Amino acid sequence: MFKIVRSESVKLKGSFQLYFAVGVMVLQLVTVVPYVLLLKNGVALVDVLLLTFAGYPLVTSMSAVLLFEQEKMANSFQEIRCYPKKYRLWGSKLVLSDCLSIATLTSTWLILGQIKLALVSFLLVVLLEHIHVGLTFFVDQTKNILLGFLEVLFIIFASNKALLNIYVLPVILPVNYIFQPNSLYLLLYVGYFILATCIVLWGIRRLDR
């Protein structure tokens, strides 16, 4: 397993996915961090967090699409279908993609010392990453990105407290938890996370066909 992860991490170097992630991280560091440090206001901090949350679906959907397209460009899909450990292979890809997105989108809050906000950000990023990676097996890249835009709208509505006590939209649960700390949000989050992971596994299985 370690060899597979190391091999995939080497493949990640120089990829469009890595360049995209680094670009997003640098953009956050040069805009969000100075803004928050200058204002030093709790309300402004939450506002900036919610504003960055609105961009997460697009970042994760693009990351998932770039991951999938990278494999197509490498012409390795046929090899993956025949690979006896393809679940481990795609598992390592997903773990590395998760780590890259987490480092990209939560590092800002860790630098600012906002551990709770970094944790909420982490929950949203991982869920979105699994959802969009899973969707790459079933829909084309345009539909995947369009779903990302739709999720942006949901997060914007949730940031205005318009979707409190709504439990059927997984992407708004971390946002609602900020305004209304409720263990039910976390419980449902776990359920949706497991469902998203099962979709990824189902997609990997479909590669056999």
mmCIF file of C-alpha atoms in Angstrom:
data_model
loop_
_atom_site.group_PDB
_atom_site.id
_atom_site.type_symbol
_atom_site.label_atom_id
_atom_site.label_comp_id
_atom_site.label_asym_id
_atom_site.label_seq_id
_atom_site.Cartn_x
_atom_site.Cartn_y
_atom_site.Cartn_z
ATOM 1 C CA MET A 1 0.000 0.000 0.000
ATOM 2 C CA PHE A 2 2.843 2.367 0.885
ATOM 3 C CA LYS A 3 4.450 1.758 -2.519
ATOM 4 C CA ILE A 4 1.174 2.604 -4.259
ATOM 5 C CA VAL A 5 0.777 5.840 -2.274
ATOM 6 C CA ARG A 6 4.372 6.823 -2.998
ATOM 7 C CA SER A 7 3.923 6.089 -6.703
ATOM 8 C CA GLU A 8 0.740 8.180 -6.847
ATOM 9 C CA SER A 9 2.385 11.050 -4.955
ATOM 10 C CA VAL A 10 5.190 11.094 -7.538
ATOM 11 C CA LYS A 11 2.566 11.170 -10.304
ATOM 12 C CA LEU A 12 0.925 14.145 -8.569
ATOM 13 C CA LYS A 13 4.079 16.235 -8.928
ATOM 14 C CA GLY A 14 3.860 18.503 -11.935
ATOM 15 C CA SER A 15 0.167 17.747 -12.467
ATOM 16 C CA PHE A 16 -2.503 20.355 -13.249
ATOM 17 C CA GLN A 17 -4.265 19.302 -10.044
ATOM 18 C CA LEU A 18 -1.234 20.277 -7.952
ATOM 19 C CA TYR A 19 -0.736 23.604 -9.745
ATOM 20 C CA PHE A 20 -4.422 24.415 -9.325
ATOM 21 C CA ALA A 21 -4.289 23.608 -5.596
ATOM 22 C CA VAL A 22 -1.163 25.684 -5.023
ATOM 23 C CA GLY A 23 -2.703 28.611 -6.892
ATOM 24 C CA VAL A 24 -5.855 28.508 -4.751
ATOM 25 C CA MET A 25 -3.826 28.238 -1.533
ATOM 26 C CA VAL A 26 -1.606 31.200 -2.435
ATOM 27 C CA LEU A 27 -4.678 33.254 -3.347
ATOM 28 C CA GLN A 28 -6.203 32.571 0.079
ATOM 29 C CA LEU A 29 -2.983 33.330 1.931
ATOM 30 C CA VAL A 30 -2.484 36.716 0.255
ATOM 31 C CA THR A 31 -6.121 37.807 0.623
ATOM 32 C CA VAL A 32 -7.817 36.146 3.595
ATOM 33 C CA VAL A 33 -4.952 36.189 6.108
ATOM 34 C CA PRO A 34 -4.089 39.927 5.801
ATOM 35 C CA TYR A 35 -7.800 40.849 5.809
ATOM 36 C CA VAL A 36 -8.536 38.933 9.015
ATOM 37 C CA LEU A 37 -5.377 40.144 10.773
ATOM 38 C CA LEU A 38 -6.184 43.770 9.955
ATOM 39 C CA LEU A 39 -9.811 43.630 11.103
ATOM 40 C CA LYS A 40 -9.408 41.379 14.165
ATOM 41 C CA ASN A 41 -13.179 41.090 14.358
ATOM 42 C CA GLY A 42 -15.056 37.893 15.219
ATOM 43 C CA VAL A 43 -18.009 38.705 12.986
ATOM 44 C CA ALA A 44 -15.747 39.511 10.051
ATOM 45 C CA LEU A 45 -13.892 36.249 10.663
ATOM 46 C CA VAL A 46 -17.070 34.197 10.300
ATOM 47 C CA ASP A 47 -18.088 36.225 7.244
ATOM 48 C CA VAL A 48 -14.761 35.512 5.561
ATOM 49 C CA LEU A 49 -15.054 31.831 6.467
ATOM 50 C CA LEU A 50 -18.491 31.592 4.879
ATOM 51 C CA LEU A 51 -17.241 33.468 1.823
ATOM 52 C CA THR A 52 -14.410 30.981 1.363
ATOM 53 C CA PHE A 53 -16.846 28.097 1.966
ATOM 54 C CA ALA A 54 -18.773 29.265 -1.090
ATOM 55 C CA GLY A 55 -15.715 28.572 -3.215
ATOM 56 C CA TYR A 56 -15.039 25.085 -1.863
ATOM 57 C CA PRO A 57 -17.473 23.205 -4.169
ATOM 58 C CA LEU A 58 -15.854 24.686 -7.268
ATOM 59 C CA VAL A 59 -12.349 23.935 -6.014
ATOM 60 C CA THR A 60 -13.170 20.316 -5.113
ATOM 61 C CA SER A 61 -15.151 19.676 -8.302
ATOM 62 C CA MET A 62 -12.266 21.029 -10.390
ATOM 63 C CA SER A 63 -9.800 18.967 -8.362
ATOM 64 C CA ALA A 64 -11.844 15.795 -8.946
ATOM 65 C CA VAL A 65 -12.166 16.502 -12.669
ATOM 66 C CA LEU A 66 -8.425 17.158 -12.993
ATOM 67 C CA LEU A 67 -7.671 13.915 -11.138
ATOM 68 C CA PHE A 68 -9.895 11.931 -13.485
ATOM 69 C CA GLU A 69 -8.638 13.672 -16.624
ATOM 70 C CA GLN A 70 -5.045 13.053 -15.557
ATOM 71 C CA GLU A 71 -5.694 9.312 -15.674
ATOM 72 C CA LYS A 72 -7.277 9.603 -19.119
ATOM 73 C CA MET A 73 -4.329 11.608 -20.431
ATOM 74 C CA ALA A 74 -1.974 8.975 -19.041
ATOM 75 C CA ASN A 75 -4.031 6.361 -20.933
ATOM 76 C CA SER A 76 -3.976 4.168 -17.833
ATOM 77 C CA PHE A 77 -7.687 3.367 -17.483
ATOM 78 C CA GLN A 78 -7.283 0.000 -19.200
ATOM 79 C CA GLU A 79 -4.439 -0.871 -16.852
ATOM 80 C CA ILE A 80 -6.518 0.167 -13.833
ATOM 81 C CA ARG A 81 -9.378 -2.093 -14.939
ATOM 82 C CA CYS A 82 -7.018 -5.064 -15.046
ATOM 83 C CA TYR A 83 -5.078 -4.104 -11.938
ATOM 84 C CA PRO A 84 -5.844 -6.637 -9.167
ATOM 85 C CA LYS A 85 -5.462 -3.995 -6.450
ATOM 86 C CA LYS A 86 -7.445 -1.242 -8.137
ATOM 87 C CA TYR A 87 -9.365 -0.472 -4.929
ATOM 88 C CA ARG A 88 -6.085 0.261 -3.183
ATOM 89 C CA LEU A 89 -4.910 2.251 -6.182
ATOM 90 C CA TRP A 90 -7.996 4.472 -6.298
ATOM 91 C CA GLY A 91 -8.028 4.592 -2.502
ATOM 92 C CA SER A 92 -4.530 6.051 -2.550
ATOM 93 C CA LYS A 93 -5.577 8.541 -5.245
ATOM 94 C CA LEU A 94 -8.542 9.619 -3.116
ATOM 95 C CA VAL A 95 -6.445 9.939 0.048
ATOM 96 C CA LEU A 96 -3.845 12.062 -1.746
ATOM 97 C CA SER A 97 -6.563 14.182 -3.343
ATOM 98 C CA ASP A 98 -8.173 14.641 0.088
ATOM 99 C CA CYS A 99 -4.856 15.663 1.630
ATOM 100 C CA LEU A 100 -4.168 18.121 -1.173
ATOM 101 C CA SER A 101 -7.598 19.752 -0.869
ATOM 102 C CA ILE A 102 -7.372 19.843 2.938
ATOM 103 C CA ALA A 103 -3.933 21.483 2.818
ATOM 104 C CA THR A 104 -5.187 23.942 0.213
ATOM 105 C CA LEU A 105 -8.402 25.013 1.925
ATOM 106 C CA THR A 106 -7.784 24.639 5.672
ATOM 107 C CA SER A 107 -4.201 25.901 5.983
ATOM 108 C CA THR A 108 -5.416 29.507 6.119
ATOM 109 C CA TRP A 109 -7.417 28.899 9.300
ATOM 110 C CA LEU A 110 -4.595 26.948 10.939
ATOM 111 C CA ILE A 111 -2.211 29.828 10.254
ATOM 112 C CA LEU A 112 -4.724 32.193 11.867
ATOM 113 C CA GLY A 113 -4.967 29.870 14.880
ATOM 114 C CA GLN A 114 -8.671 29.185 14.327
ATOM 115 C CA ILE A 115 -8.745 25.471 15.130
ATOM 116 C CA LYS A 116 -12.541 25.168 15.292
ATOM 117 C CA LEU A 117 -12.996 26.913 11.951
ATOM 118 C CA ALA A 118 -10.240 24.765 10.459
ATOM 119 C CA LEU A 119 -12.071 21.648 11.693
ATOM 120 C CA VAL A 120 -15.386 22.746 10.174
ATOM 121 C CA SER A 121 -13.546 23.611 6.971
ATOM 122 C CA PHE A 122 -11.938 20.159 7.016
ATOM 123 C CA LEU A 123 -15.323 18.440 7.341
ATOM 124 C CA LEU A 124 -16.760 20.332 4.379
ATOM 125 C CA VAL A 125 -13.702 19.797 2.176
ATOM 126 C CA VAL A 126 -13.509 16.034 2.734
ATOM 127 C CA LEU A 127 -17.227 15.534 2.115
ATOM 128 C CA LEU A 128 -17.156 17.592 -1.089
ATOM 129 C CA GLU A 129 -14.035 15.824 -2.306
ATOM 130 C CA HIS A 130 -15.626 12.386 -1.905
ATOM 131 C CA ILE A 131 -18.873 13.516 -3.531
ATOM 132 C CA HIS A 132 -17.176 14.950 -6.604
ATOM 133 C CA VAL A 133 -14.627 12.155 -7.021
ATOM 134 C CA GLY A 134 -17.515 9.679 -6.843
ATOM 135 C CA LEU A 135 -19.456 11.619 -9.457
ATOM 136 C CA THR A 136 -16.559 11.525 -11.921
ATOM 137 C CA PHE A 137 -17.334 7.827 -12.458
ATOM 138 C CA PHE A 138 -20.950 8.522 -13.432
ATOM 139 C CA VAL A 139 -21.260 11.981 -15.035
ATOM 140 C CA ASP A 140 -19.137 14.068 -17.368
ATOM 141 C CA GLN A 141 -16.924 16.879 -16.110
ATOM 142 C CA THR A 142 -19.370 19.631 -17.131
ATOM 143 C CA LYS A 143 -22.177 18.202 -14.996
ATOM 144 C CA ASN A 144 -19.773 17.709 -12.109
ATOM 145 C CA ILE A 145 -18.729 21.366 -12.195
ATOM 146 C CA LEU A 146 -22.348 22.506 -12.644
ATOM 147 C CA LEU A 147 -23.220 20.626 -9.461
ATOM 148 C CA GLY A 148 -20.394 22.565 -7.813
ATOM 149 C CA PHE A 149 -22.091 25.835 -8.826
ATOM 150 C CA LEU A 150 -25.385 24.554 -7.402
ATOM 151 C CA GLU A 151 -23.644 23.693 -4.128
ATOM 152 C CA VAL A 152 -22.262 27.238 -4.033
ATOM 153 C CA LEU A 153 -25.840 28.558 -4.071
ATOM 154 C CA PHE A 154 -26.837 26.212 -1.254
ATOM 155 C CA ILE A 155 -23.892 27.383 0.852
ATOM 156 C CA ILE A 156 -24.737 31.043 0.193
ATOM 157 C CA PHE A 157 -28.326 30.464 1.339
ATOM 158 C CA ALA A 158 -27.090 28.519 4.367
ATOM 159 C CA SER A 159 -24.678 31.328 5.285
ATOM 160 C CA ASN A 160 -27.720 33.613 5.557
ATOM 161 C CA LYS A 161 -29.313 31.138 7.995
ATOM 162 C CA ALA A 162 -32.035 30.381 5.454
ATOM 163 C CA LEU A 163 -31.506 26.611 5.583
ATOM 164 C CA LEU A 164 -31.259 25.915 9.305
ATOM 165 C CA ASN A 165 -32.805 22.582 10.350
ATOM 166 C CA ILE A 166 -32.574 21.347 6.759
ATOM 167 C CA TYR A 167 -30.930 17.929 6.832
ATOM 168 C CA VAL A 168 -31.297 16.610 3.277
ATOM 169 C CA LEU A 169 -28.506 18.754 1.785
ATOM 170 C CA PRO A 170 -25.158 17.364 2.961
ATOM 171 C CA VAL A 171 -23.056 20.358 1.871
ATOM 172 C CA ILE A 172 -24.853 22.770 4.202
ATOM 173 C CA LEU A 173 -24.441 20.695 7.378
ATOM 174 C CA PRO A 174 -20.993 22.114 8.337
ATOM 175 C CA VAL A 175 -22.279 25.643 7.641
ATOM 176 C CA ASN A 176 -25.373 25.128 9.778
ATOM 177 C CA TYR A 177 -23.197 23.701 12.543
ATOM 178 C CA ILE A 178 -21.390 27.044 12.834
ATOM 179 C CA PHE A 179 -24.650 28.854 13.610
ATOM 180 C CA GLN A 180 -26.379 26.041 15.468
ATOM 181 C CA PRO A 181 -24.008 23.527 17.111
ATOM 182 C CA ASN A 182 -26.112 20.393 17.014
ATOM 183 C CA SER A 183 -24.860 16.826 17.313
ATOM 184 C CA LEU A 184 -27.493 15.751 14.782
ATOM 185 C CA TYR A 185 -25.659 17.713 12.083
ATOM 186 C CA LEU A 186 -22.477 15.759 12.843
ATOM 187 C CA LEU A 187 -24.315 12.431 12.938
ATOM 188 C CA LEU A 188 -25.914 13.075 9.555
ATOM 189 C CA TYR A 189 -22.565 14.275 8.226
ATOM 190 C CA VAL A 190 -21.037 10.895 9.056
ATOM 191 C CA GLY A 191 -23.901 9.165 7.249
ATOM 192 C CA TYR A 192 -23.494 11.307 4.128
ATOM 193 C CA PHE A 193 -19.722 10.820 4.217
ATOM 194 C CA ILE A 194 -20.141 7.035 4.286
ATOM 195 C CA LEU A 195 -22.658 7.276 1.431
ATOM 196 C CA ALA A 196 -20.259 9.387 -0.654
ATOM 197 C CA THR A 197 -17.459 6.889 -0.016
ATOM 198 C CA CYS A 198 -19.740 4.016 -1.068
ATOM 199 C CA ILE A 199 -20.456 5.883 -4.318
ATOM 200 C CA VAL A 200 -16.701 6.077 -4.958
ATOM 201 C CA LEU A 201 -16.367 2.316 -4.339
ATOM 202 C CA TRP A 202 -19.313 1.634 -6.644
ATOM 203 C CA GLY A 203 -17.697 3.774 -9.318
ATOM 204 C CA ILE A 204 -14.433 1.842 -9.008
ATOM 205 C CA ARG A 205 -16.345 -1.413 -9.382
ATOM 206 C CA ARG A 206 -17.975 -0.122 -12.572
ATOM 207 C CA LEU A 207 -14.520 0.089 -14.144
ATOM 208 C CA ASP A 208 -14.715 -3.686 -14.547
ATOM 209 C CA ARG A 209 -17.507 -3.309 -17.109
#
